[in-house]
Structure formats: structure tokens, C-alpha cells
Coordinates of C-alpha atoms in Angstrom, one line a residue:
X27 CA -7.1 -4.9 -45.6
X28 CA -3.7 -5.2 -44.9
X29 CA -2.1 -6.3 -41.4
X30 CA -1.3 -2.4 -40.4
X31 CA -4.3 -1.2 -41.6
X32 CA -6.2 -3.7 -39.1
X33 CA -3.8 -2.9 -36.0
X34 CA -4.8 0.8 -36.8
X35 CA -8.4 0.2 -35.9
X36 CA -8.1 -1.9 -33.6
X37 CA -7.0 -2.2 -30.1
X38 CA -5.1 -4.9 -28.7
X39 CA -2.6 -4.5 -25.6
X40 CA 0.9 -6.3 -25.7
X41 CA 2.7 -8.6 -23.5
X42 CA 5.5 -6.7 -21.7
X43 CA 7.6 -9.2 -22.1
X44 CA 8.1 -9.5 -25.3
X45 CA 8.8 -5.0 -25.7
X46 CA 11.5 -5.0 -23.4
X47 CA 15.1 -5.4 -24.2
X48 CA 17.7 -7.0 -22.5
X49 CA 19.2 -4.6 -21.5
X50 CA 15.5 -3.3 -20.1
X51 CA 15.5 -6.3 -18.4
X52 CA 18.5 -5.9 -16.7
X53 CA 18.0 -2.3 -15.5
X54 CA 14.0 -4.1 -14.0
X55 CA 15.6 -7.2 -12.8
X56 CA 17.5 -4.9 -10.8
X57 CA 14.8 -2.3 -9.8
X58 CA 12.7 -5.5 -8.4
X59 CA 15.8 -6.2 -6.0
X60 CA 15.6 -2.7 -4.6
X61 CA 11.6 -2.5 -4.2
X62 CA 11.8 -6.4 -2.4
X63 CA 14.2 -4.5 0.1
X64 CA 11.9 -2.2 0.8
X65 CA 9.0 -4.0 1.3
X66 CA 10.8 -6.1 3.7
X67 CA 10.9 -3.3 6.0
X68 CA 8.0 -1.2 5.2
X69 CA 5.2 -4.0 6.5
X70 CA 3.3 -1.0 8.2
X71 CA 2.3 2.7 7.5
X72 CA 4.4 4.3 9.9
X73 CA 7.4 2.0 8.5
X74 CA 6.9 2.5 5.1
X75 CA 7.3 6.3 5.8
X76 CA 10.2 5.8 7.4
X77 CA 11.5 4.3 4.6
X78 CA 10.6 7.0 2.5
X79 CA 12.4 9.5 4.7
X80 CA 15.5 7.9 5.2
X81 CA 15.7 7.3 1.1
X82 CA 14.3 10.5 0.2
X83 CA 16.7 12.7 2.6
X84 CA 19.7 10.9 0.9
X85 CA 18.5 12.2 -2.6
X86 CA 18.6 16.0 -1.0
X87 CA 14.8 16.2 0.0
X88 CA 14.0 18.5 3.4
X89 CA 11.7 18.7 5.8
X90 CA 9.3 21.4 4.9
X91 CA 7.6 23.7 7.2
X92 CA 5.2 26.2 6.6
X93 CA 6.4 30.0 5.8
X94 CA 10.2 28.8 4.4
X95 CA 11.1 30.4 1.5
X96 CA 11.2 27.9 -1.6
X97 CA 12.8 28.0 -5.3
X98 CA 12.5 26.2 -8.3
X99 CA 14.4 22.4 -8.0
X100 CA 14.0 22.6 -4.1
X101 CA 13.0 19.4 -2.6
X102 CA 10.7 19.0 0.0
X103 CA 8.7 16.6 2.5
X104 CA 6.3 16.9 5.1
X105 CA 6.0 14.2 7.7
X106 CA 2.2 14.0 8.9
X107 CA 2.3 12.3 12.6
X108 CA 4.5 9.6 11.2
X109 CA 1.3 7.8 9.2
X110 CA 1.2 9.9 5.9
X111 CA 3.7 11.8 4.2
X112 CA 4.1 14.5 0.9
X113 CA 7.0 14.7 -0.8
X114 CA 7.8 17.1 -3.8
X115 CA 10.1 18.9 -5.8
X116 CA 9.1 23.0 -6.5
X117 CA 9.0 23.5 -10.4
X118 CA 9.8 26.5 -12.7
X119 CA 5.9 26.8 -13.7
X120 CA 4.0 29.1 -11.2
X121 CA 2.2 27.1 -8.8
X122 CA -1.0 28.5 -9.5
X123 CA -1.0 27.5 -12.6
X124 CA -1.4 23.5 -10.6
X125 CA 0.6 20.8 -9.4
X126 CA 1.3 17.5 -10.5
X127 CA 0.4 14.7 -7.9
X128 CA 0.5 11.2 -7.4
X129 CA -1.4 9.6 -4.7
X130 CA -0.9 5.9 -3.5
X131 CA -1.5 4.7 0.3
X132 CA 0.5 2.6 2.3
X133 CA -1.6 0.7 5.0
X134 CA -2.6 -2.7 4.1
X135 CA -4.9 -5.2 5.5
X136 CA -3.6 -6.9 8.3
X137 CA -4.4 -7.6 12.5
X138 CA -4.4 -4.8 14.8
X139 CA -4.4 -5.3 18.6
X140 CA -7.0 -4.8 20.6
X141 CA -6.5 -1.5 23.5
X142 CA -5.8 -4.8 25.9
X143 CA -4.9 -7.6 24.0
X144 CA -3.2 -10.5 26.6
X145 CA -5.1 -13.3 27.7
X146 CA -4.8 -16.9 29.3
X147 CA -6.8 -19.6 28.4
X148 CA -6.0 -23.3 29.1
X149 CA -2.7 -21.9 30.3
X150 CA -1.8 -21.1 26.5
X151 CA -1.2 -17.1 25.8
X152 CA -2.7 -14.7 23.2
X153 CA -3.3 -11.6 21.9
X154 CA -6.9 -10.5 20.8
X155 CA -6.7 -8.7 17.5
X156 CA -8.9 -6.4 15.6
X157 CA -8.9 -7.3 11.7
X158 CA -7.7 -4.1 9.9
X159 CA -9.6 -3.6 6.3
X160 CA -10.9 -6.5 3.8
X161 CA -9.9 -9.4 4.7
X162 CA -10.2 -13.2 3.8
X163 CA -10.6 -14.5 7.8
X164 CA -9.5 -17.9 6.5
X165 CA -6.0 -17.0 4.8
X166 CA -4.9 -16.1 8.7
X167 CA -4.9 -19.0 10.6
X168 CA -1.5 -21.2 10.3
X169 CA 1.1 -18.7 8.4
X170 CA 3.9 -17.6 10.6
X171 CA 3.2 -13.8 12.0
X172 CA 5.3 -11.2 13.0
X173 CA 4.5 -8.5 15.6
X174 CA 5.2 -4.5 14.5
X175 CA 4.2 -1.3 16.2
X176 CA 5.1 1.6 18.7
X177 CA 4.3 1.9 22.1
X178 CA 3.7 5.1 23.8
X179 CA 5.0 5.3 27.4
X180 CA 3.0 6.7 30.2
X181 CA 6.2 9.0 30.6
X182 CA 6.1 10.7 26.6
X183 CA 8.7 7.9 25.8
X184 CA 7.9 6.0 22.5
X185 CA 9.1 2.3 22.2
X186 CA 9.3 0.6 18.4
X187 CA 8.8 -3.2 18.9
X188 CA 9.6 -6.1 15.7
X189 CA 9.2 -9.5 16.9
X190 CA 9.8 -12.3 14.0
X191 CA 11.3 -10.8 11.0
X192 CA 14.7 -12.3 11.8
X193 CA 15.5 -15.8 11.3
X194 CA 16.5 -15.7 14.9
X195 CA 13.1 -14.4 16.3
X196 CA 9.9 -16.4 17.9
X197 CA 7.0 -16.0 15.2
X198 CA 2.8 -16.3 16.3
X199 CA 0.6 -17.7 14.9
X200 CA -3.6 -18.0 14.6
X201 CA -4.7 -21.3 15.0
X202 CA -7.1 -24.0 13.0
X203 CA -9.3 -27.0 14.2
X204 CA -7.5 -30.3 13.3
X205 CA -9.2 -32.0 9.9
X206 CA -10.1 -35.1 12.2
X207 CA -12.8 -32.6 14.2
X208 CA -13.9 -30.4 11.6
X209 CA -16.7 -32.1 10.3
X210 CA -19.4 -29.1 11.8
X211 CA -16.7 -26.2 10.7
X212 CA -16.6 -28.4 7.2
X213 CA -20.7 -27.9 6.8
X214 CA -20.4 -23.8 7.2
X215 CA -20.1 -20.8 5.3
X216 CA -17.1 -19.3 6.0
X217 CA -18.0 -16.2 7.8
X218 CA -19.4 -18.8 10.4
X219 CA -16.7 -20.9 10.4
X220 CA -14.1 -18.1 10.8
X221 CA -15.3 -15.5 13.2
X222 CA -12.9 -12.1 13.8
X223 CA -12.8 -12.6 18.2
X224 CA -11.6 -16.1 17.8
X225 CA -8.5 -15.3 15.3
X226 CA -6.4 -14.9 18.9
X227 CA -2.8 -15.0 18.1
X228 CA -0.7 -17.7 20.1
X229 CA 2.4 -16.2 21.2
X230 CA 3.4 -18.4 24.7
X231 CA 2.8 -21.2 26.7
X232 CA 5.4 -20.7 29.6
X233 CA 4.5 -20.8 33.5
X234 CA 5.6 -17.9 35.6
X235 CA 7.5 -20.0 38.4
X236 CA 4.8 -18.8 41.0
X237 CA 2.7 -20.4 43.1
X238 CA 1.1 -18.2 44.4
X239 CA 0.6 -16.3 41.1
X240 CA -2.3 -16.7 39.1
X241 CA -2.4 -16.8 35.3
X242 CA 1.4 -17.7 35.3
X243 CA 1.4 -17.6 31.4
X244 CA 0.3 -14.2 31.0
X245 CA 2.3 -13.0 33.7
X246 CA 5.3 -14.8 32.4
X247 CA 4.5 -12.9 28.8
X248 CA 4.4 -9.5 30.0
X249 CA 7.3 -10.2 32.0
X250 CA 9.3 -11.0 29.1
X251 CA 7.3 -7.6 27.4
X252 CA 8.8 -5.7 30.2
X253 CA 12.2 -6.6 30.4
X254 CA 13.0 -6.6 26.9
X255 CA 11.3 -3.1 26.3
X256 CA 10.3 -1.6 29.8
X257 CA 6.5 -1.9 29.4
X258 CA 4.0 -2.6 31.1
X259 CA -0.2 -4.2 30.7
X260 CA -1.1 -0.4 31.1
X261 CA 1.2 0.3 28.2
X262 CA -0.8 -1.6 25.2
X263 CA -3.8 1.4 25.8
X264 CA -1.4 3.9 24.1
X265 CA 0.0 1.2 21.4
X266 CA -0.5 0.8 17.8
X267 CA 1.1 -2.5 17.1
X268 CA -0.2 -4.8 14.1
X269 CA 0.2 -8.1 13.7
X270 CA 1.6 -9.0 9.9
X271 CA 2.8 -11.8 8.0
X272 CA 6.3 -12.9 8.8
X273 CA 7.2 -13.5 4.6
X274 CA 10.2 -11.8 3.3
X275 CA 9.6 -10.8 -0.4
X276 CA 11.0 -13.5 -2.8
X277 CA 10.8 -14.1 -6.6
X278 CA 8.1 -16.6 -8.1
X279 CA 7.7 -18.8 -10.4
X280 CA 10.8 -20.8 -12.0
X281 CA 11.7 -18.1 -14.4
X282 CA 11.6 -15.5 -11.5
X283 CA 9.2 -13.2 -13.5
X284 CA 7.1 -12.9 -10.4
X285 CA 7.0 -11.4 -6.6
X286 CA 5.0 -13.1 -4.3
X287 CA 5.2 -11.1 -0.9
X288 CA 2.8 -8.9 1.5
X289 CA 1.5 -5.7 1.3
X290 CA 1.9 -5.0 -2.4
X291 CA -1.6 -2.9 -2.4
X292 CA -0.3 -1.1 -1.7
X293 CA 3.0 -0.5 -1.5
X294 CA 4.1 -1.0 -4.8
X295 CA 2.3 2.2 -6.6
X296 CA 3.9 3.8 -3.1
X297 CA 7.3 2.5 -3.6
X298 CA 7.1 3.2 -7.8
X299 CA 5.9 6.6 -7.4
X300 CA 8.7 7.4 -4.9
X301 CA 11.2 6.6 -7.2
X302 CA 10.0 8.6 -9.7
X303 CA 9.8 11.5 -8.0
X304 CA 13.5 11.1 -7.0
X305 CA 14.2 10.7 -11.1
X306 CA 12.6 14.0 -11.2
X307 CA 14.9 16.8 -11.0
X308 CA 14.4 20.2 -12.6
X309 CA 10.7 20.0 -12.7
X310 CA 8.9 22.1 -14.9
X311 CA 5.5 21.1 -12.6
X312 CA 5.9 21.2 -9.0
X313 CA 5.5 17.5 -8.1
X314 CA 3.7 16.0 -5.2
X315 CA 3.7 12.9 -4.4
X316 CA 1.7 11.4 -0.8
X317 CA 1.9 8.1 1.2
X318 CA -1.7 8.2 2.4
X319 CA -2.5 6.1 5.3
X320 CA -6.3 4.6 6.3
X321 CA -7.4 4.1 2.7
X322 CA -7.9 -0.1 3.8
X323 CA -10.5 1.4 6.1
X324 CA -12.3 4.6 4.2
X325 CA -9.4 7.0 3.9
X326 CA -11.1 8.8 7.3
X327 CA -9.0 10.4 10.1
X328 CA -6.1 12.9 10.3
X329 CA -3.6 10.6 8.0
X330 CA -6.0 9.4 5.4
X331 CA -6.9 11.2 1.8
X332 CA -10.7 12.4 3.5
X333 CA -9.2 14.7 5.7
X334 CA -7.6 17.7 4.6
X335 CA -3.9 17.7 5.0
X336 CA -3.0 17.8 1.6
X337 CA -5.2 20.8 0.9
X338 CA -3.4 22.6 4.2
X339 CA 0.1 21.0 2.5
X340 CA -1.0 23.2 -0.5
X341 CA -2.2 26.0 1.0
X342 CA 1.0 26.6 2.5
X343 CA 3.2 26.4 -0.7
X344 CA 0.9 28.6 -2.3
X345 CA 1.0 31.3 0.4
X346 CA 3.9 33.0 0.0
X347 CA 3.0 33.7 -3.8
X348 CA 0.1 35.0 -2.8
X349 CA -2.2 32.4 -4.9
X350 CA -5.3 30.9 -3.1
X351 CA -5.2 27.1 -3.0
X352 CA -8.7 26.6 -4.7
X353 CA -6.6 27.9 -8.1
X354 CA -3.4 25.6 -7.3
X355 CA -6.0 22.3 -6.8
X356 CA -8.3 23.3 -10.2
X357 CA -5.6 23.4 -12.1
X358 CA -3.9 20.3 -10.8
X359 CA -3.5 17.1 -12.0
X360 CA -3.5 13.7 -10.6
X361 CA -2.9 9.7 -10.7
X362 CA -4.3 7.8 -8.0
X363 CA -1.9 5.2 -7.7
X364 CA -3.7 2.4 -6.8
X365 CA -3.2 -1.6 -8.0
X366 CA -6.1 -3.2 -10.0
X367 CA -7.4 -6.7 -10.0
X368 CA -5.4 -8.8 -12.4
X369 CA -7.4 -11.8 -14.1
X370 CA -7.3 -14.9 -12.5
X371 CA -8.2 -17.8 -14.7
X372 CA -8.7 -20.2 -11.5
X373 CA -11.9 -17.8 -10.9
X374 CA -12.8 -16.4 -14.3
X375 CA -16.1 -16.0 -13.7
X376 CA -15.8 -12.8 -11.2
X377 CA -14.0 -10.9 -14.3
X378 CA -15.4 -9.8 -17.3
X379 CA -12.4 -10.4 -19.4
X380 CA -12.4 -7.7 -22.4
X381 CA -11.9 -5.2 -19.9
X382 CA -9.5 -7.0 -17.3
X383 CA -5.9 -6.3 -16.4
X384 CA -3.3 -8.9 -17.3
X385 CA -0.3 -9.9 -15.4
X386 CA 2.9 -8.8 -17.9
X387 CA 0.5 -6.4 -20.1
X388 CA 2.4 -3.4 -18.1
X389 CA 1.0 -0.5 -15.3
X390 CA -3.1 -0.7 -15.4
X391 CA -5.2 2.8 -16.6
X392 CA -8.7 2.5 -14.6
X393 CA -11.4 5.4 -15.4
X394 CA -13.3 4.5 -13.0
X395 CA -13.6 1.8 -9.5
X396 CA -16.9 1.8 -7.3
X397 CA -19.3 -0.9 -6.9
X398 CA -22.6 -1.5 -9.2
X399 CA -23.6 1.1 -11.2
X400 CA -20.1 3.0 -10.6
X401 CA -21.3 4.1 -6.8
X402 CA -18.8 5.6 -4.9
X403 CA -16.0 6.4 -7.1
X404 CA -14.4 8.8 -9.4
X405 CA -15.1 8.4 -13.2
X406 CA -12.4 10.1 -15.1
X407 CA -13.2 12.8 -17.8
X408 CA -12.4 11.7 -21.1
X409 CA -10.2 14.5 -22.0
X410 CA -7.6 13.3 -19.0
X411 CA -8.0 10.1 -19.5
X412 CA -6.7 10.3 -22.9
X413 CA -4.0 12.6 -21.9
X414 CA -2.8 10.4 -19.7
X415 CA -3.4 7.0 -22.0
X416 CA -1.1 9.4 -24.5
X417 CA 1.8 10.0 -22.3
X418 CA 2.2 6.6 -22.1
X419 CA 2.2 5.5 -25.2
X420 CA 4.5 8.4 -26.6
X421 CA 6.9 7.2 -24.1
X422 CA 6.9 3.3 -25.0
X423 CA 5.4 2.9 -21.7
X424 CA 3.7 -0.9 -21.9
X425 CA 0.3 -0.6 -20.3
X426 CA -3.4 -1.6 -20.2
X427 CA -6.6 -0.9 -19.5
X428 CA -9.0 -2.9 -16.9
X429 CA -12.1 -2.7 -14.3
X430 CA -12.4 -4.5 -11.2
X431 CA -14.2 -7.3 -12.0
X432 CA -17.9 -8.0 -13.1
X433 CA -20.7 -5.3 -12.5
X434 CA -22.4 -7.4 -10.2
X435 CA -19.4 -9.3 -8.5
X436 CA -18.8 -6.9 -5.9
X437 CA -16.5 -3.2 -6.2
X438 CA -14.1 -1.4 -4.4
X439 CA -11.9 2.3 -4.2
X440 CA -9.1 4.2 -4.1
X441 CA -8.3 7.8 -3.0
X442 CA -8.9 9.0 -6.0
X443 CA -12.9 10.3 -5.3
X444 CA -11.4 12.1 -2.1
X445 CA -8.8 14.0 -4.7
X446 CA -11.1 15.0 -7.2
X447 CA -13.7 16.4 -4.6
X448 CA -10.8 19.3 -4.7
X449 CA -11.5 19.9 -8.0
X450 CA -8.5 18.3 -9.1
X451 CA -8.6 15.5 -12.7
X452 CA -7.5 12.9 -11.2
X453 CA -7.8 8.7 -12.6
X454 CA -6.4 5.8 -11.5
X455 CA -3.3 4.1 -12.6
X456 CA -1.2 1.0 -11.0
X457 CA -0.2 -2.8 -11.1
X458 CA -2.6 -5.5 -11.5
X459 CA -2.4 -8.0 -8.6
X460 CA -3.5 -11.5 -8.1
X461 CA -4.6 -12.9 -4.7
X462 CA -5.1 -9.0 -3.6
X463 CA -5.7 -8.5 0.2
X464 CA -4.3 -11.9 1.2
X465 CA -1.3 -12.5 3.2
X466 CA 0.8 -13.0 0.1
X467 CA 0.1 -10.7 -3.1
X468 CA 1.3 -11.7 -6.8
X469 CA 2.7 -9.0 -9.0
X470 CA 4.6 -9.3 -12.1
X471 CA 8.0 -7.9 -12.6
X472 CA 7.7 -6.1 -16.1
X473 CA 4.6 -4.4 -14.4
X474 CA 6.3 -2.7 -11.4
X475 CA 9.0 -1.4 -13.7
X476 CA 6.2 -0.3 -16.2
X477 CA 4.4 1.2 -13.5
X478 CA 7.4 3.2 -12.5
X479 CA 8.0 4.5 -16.0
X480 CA 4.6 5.5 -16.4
X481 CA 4.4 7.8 -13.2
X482 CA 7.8 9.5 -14.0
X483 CA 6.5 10.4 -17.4
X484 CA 4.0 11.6 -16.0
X485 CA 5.8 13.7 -14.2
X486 CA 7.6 15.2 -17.3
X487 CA 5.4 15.3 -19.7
X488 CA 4.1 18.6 -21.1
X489 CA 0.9 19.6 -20.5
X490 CA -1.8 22.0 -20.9

């Protein structure tokens, strides 16, 4: 049997690295530079829409309301309270013949503030948090953090606080127990030894110069609070602010082929599908693409893929051609953009490694996530699946296949189950990622660019 004759029947996925040209490598080294910007100012939902905005308005995107008249090449977003947001592009297809959609989410695991988070103790101040989504308590405590949010004003006013992303700028941090005393914390498990109400973030030490005053350190803080942006203790009960690693995104390793930064699940299947979408003019599908928020924490509320604001979002396109949204969604077609578990050698035995992702084996196909026996999830038809595995590979798109570990290791999801309960095919697609859910993700750079390439073809390709 000759060499060809064996690579025809069987399967065997290829390093990026060694497909792309130099010239390839040039146009992605360059691509990584422009998502590490964004990232670096997109460390929260709300921020990451921003982003979005301000980038999609200066490619010709609108804001779309319900009832405008749209054409064929008009681009269009919807802004949904500032958490989650569509954007699209109409196509020259009818729309009830379906849409094409990509789906990613942009909240990550991080530390929300409690509804009143300042406290004294030892004449030291902090902030109680609330741990947002799945976290590792342990990776917290030490790391330089930055404070993000908005504060909504008793008056309607809204106030945007950043505290520690500039060089110039105090940081906080969660404390640990010294080595020297941690002989009992040493003997525990480490949901005993790290407990969620006693990762308080440090943020002052200072005395109010009062006397007569009593718990001078707080009152010293939310002095400082109130000067700098005219709130007050009563303020932080109308207040989403997060608490977030203070890391700018930088390259890794010492041939750079690496980003090591926060909040890549994940805002890199966000930040890829965005681009793609703006490489996508004169659609033959209407696109739509979303920045779903709450998918860290079940995808539930007004912003996240369970409730229905996508199927409104449709139902409004649809309405001035007369075609009921049920018809759009059935005949839709979707990626849920979502990052997969790459393979970690240092912890082999979580993965099964035949069907494991790869770091530099290009953007990740998963038929289906869930936990166990495949609860909870959406496993892909076969018939899309293979569509979607044959886009790729008529483009020269470099990608893989993989599953989130071992059966019995554990499981997780995406937003693709809450998609394809509109009766829409939908799978998910994305970048493999080491260290996932910590304070700093791994990605690789040939798989972002991959990733990228993938979702515009996608977007382009013909299909039935």
C-alpha cells in the first residue's frame, strides 16, 4: 500500500505550523497584535460590547431598530442593555429561507461585588466579592487585580469605574496565609482551605484623620470613592463592578507562538467571529453574529442565550417580509463558538487523547459537550457536522477535532443546546485552551487565526 493510499484512509490532523506560509504568518502575527488590543480593554461583558460597537460602527454597521426598512449588504447591530449584542449583515437570499449565525459569549469567570461590599477589619479595608462562574478559589489569592464596573446613581446618572489597568494605578489584591503557618491549611482539601467569603479583596489601609470617627479605614476608602467619582456607600446597591485580573495580554513562550492573558473563553471565538463578520460584505446569507453574556453562569436572564432575544432579534427582521420566525430559525444554521479543552500533558490523565484538541492543530470541531453520558448538551447531526468539517477543509482551513476530556472526568457547555432548542443545526467550533478558567488562559497563535478563517468561511460558503 503506497504512502497516499494510507493517508486516504486514514485520519490524521496536521500541525498548523508547519501549513502556513510566511507570508500567512505575517498576515497572523499581525492579526494576534490586534486581538491582544482588544482583550486589553474588553475584561468584562459590558466592555467587550463596547468594543464591538465602536469597531463595528467604523466598518459601516447601524444600530438597528425594529420596523426600519432593510436591503441586501445593509449592516446592522442591536445593542441588548449593554451586556449582549447581534450584529449582522442582510444577504441577497430571502430570509426565510435561514440565517447564518455564529454565537460566542463574552463574560468570563471572574469576582463580582457583593450589593455592599466595604468592610474594616484590623483596620485593613476590603471588598467582599461573589465568585462569578467556575472557578479554581486557589489561582486568586496573590495576583494583582484590577477593579471594572458601572455605577448607577440614585439620580439616573451612570458612572464607569477602572482602577489598575494603568501602570500608574493602585492594584488589590486577595490574600494567602504565610508558608510558616500553613501547616493546618497544608492538611486540607482545597475547597476547605479556600472558602468563597474569605477571598476579601485588600484595597486600603489608611486612617481617616478622625477621632471621633469610627472605622477610619473604610471611611477614608469611600472618601476617596466619592471624590474621585461622586458616589456614595448607598451607591454599590445599584453597581455591577467585577473584580479581574490586572494582566495585559502578552506573547508566550520564547518563539512568541503563544498568548497567555485573561478572559480568552471566551473572548477569542467573540473577538474571531467579529472579524469575520466585518470580512463579510455582500452576503449571499444574512449573517448573525451575537456576544452572549451569562453563559459562565447557565446562559439565564435577559442577556444570556436562554432567554429569548435573539428569537425577538429575528422576529423583527423577518416581519416586514412577512415570514414567521419559526421558518427563518429551521432553516438556519449555526456555530457555537465556544473554546475547547486543549491537552495538557502535565495532567494527561483527565484527557482521553485520540479525541483531544491540540495546541497548533488549528480552530477545534466539537459534536457534542455535556457531562457523562452527553447530559445536557447538543450533539450535532451528522449531516451538519460534515458540512461544516467540509467547508473547512475545501478552504485549507487547519483544524481538528476533540471532546472535553474523559467520560467520567467531569463535562461542561456552551450556548449551543439553548440554539438548537430553536430548531436551528447548530455545533460547536473554537480554540483549544490550556489552563481554561484561570486567571491567565494559554492559546496558540496559528489557532486564533485558524479560528478566524474557519468562521468567515463559514460565512461564505454555499449551502443547501
Amino acid at each position: 500500500m503506497t504512502k497516499e493510499e494510507r493517508n486516504a484512509l486514514l485520519y490524521k490532523p496536521q500541525n498548523g505550523l508547519d501549513r502556513i506560509s510566511a507570508v500567512e504568518e505575517a498576515e497572523m502575527n499581525d492579526y494576534c497584535e490586534q486581538y491582544k488590543a482588544f482583550l486589553d480593554v474588553s475584561k468584562t461583558e459590558r466592555e467587550c460590547v463596547v468594543s464591538a460597537i465602536r469597531l463595528a460602527e467604523a466598518k459601516g454597521f447601524k444600530p438597528y431598530t425594529p420596523g426600519m426598512a432593510v436591503a441586501p449588504g445593509d449592516k446592522l447591530y442591536y445593542n441588548n442593555r449593554g451586556k449582549s449584542l447581534i450584529f449582522g449583515t442582510m444577504g441577497t437570499r430571502p430570509i426565510e429561507k435561514g440565517v447564518k449565525i455564529l454565537a460566542a459569549h463574552v463574560d468570563s469567570p471572574r469576582l463580582d461585588l457583593k450589593p455592599s461590599p466595604l468592610f474594616e477589619e484590623a483596620e485593613l479595608g476590603y471588598l467582599r466579592p461573589h465568585y462569578y462562574g467556575g472557578i479554581k478559589k486557589y489561582q486568586w489569592p496573590t495576583i494583582p487585580l484590577a477593579l471594572h464596573g458601572d455605577v448607577y446613581k440614585k439620580d439616573g446618572s451612570v458612572v464607569t469605574i477602572t482602577i489598575g489597568e494603568d501602570e500608574n494605578d493602585p492594584i488589590f489584591c486577595v490574600t494567602d496565609l504565610l508558608p510558616h503557618l500553613s501547616s493546618k491549611q497544608r492538611t486540607q482539601t482545597l475547597a476547605e482551605a479556600f472558602k468563597g467569603e474569605s477571598m476579601n479583596i485588600l484595597i486600603g489601609s489608611r486612617q481617616f484623620k478622625d477621632e471621633k470617627a469610627s472605622e477610619k479605614v473604610k471611611l477614608n476608602l469611600m472618601k476617596i470613592f466619592n471624590e474621585k467619582y461622586g458616589i456614595t456607600e448607598r451607591d454599590f446597591l445599584g453597581a455591577e463592578l467585577s473584580v479581574v485580573p490586572a494582566l495585559k495580554a502578552r506573547d508566550l513562550g520564547l518563539d512568541r507562538s503563544m498568548i497567555g492573558a485573561y478572559g480568552h473563553d471566551d473572548r477569542v471565538c467573540s473577538y474571531t467571529e467579529m472579524t469575520a463578520e466585518i470580512a463579510n460584505t455582500n452576503p449571499e446569507w444574512t449573517s448573525v453574529v451575537i456576544f452572549a453574556d451569562k453563559e459562565e453562569v447557565g446562559s439565564d436572564g435577559n442577556t444570556g442565550m436562554h432567554s429569548r432575544f435573539l428569537e425577538y432579534f429575528l422576529a423583527d427582521l423577518a416581519e416586514p417580509f412577512g415570514v414567521p420566525v419559526r421558518r427563518v430559525l429551521s432553516n438556519s444554521k449555526c456555530l457555537s463558538a465556544d473554546v475547547s479543552a486543549a491537552f495538557d500533558p502535565a495532567f494527561a490523565d483527565a484527557y482521553e487523547k485520540q479525541n483531544s484538541s491540540f495546541i497548533n492543530y488549528g480552530v477545534c470541531v466539537v459534536k457534542y459537550t455535556g457531562a457523562g453520558g452527553k447530559s445536557s448538551t447538543n450533539d450535532c447531526n451528522a449531516k451538519f457536522t460534515s458540512k461544516v468539517c467540509a467547508i473547512l477543509d475545501n478552504a485549507d482551513v487547519v483544524w481538528q477535532f476533540g471532546e472535553l476530556g474523559k467520560v467520567d472526568q467531569g463535562g461542561g457547555g456552551t450556548v449551543a443546546k439553548y440554539i438548537a432548542e430553536l430548531d436551528v443545526d447548530t455545533i460547536d467550533i473554537g480554540v483549544p485552551v490550556l489552563c481554561m478558567h484561570a486567571p491567565m488562559e494559554i492559546i496558540s497563535k496559528v489557532d486564533l487565526y485558524e479560528t478566524h478563517r474557519g468562521f468567515y468561511e463559514f460565512l461564505v460558503a454555499k449551502m443547501d
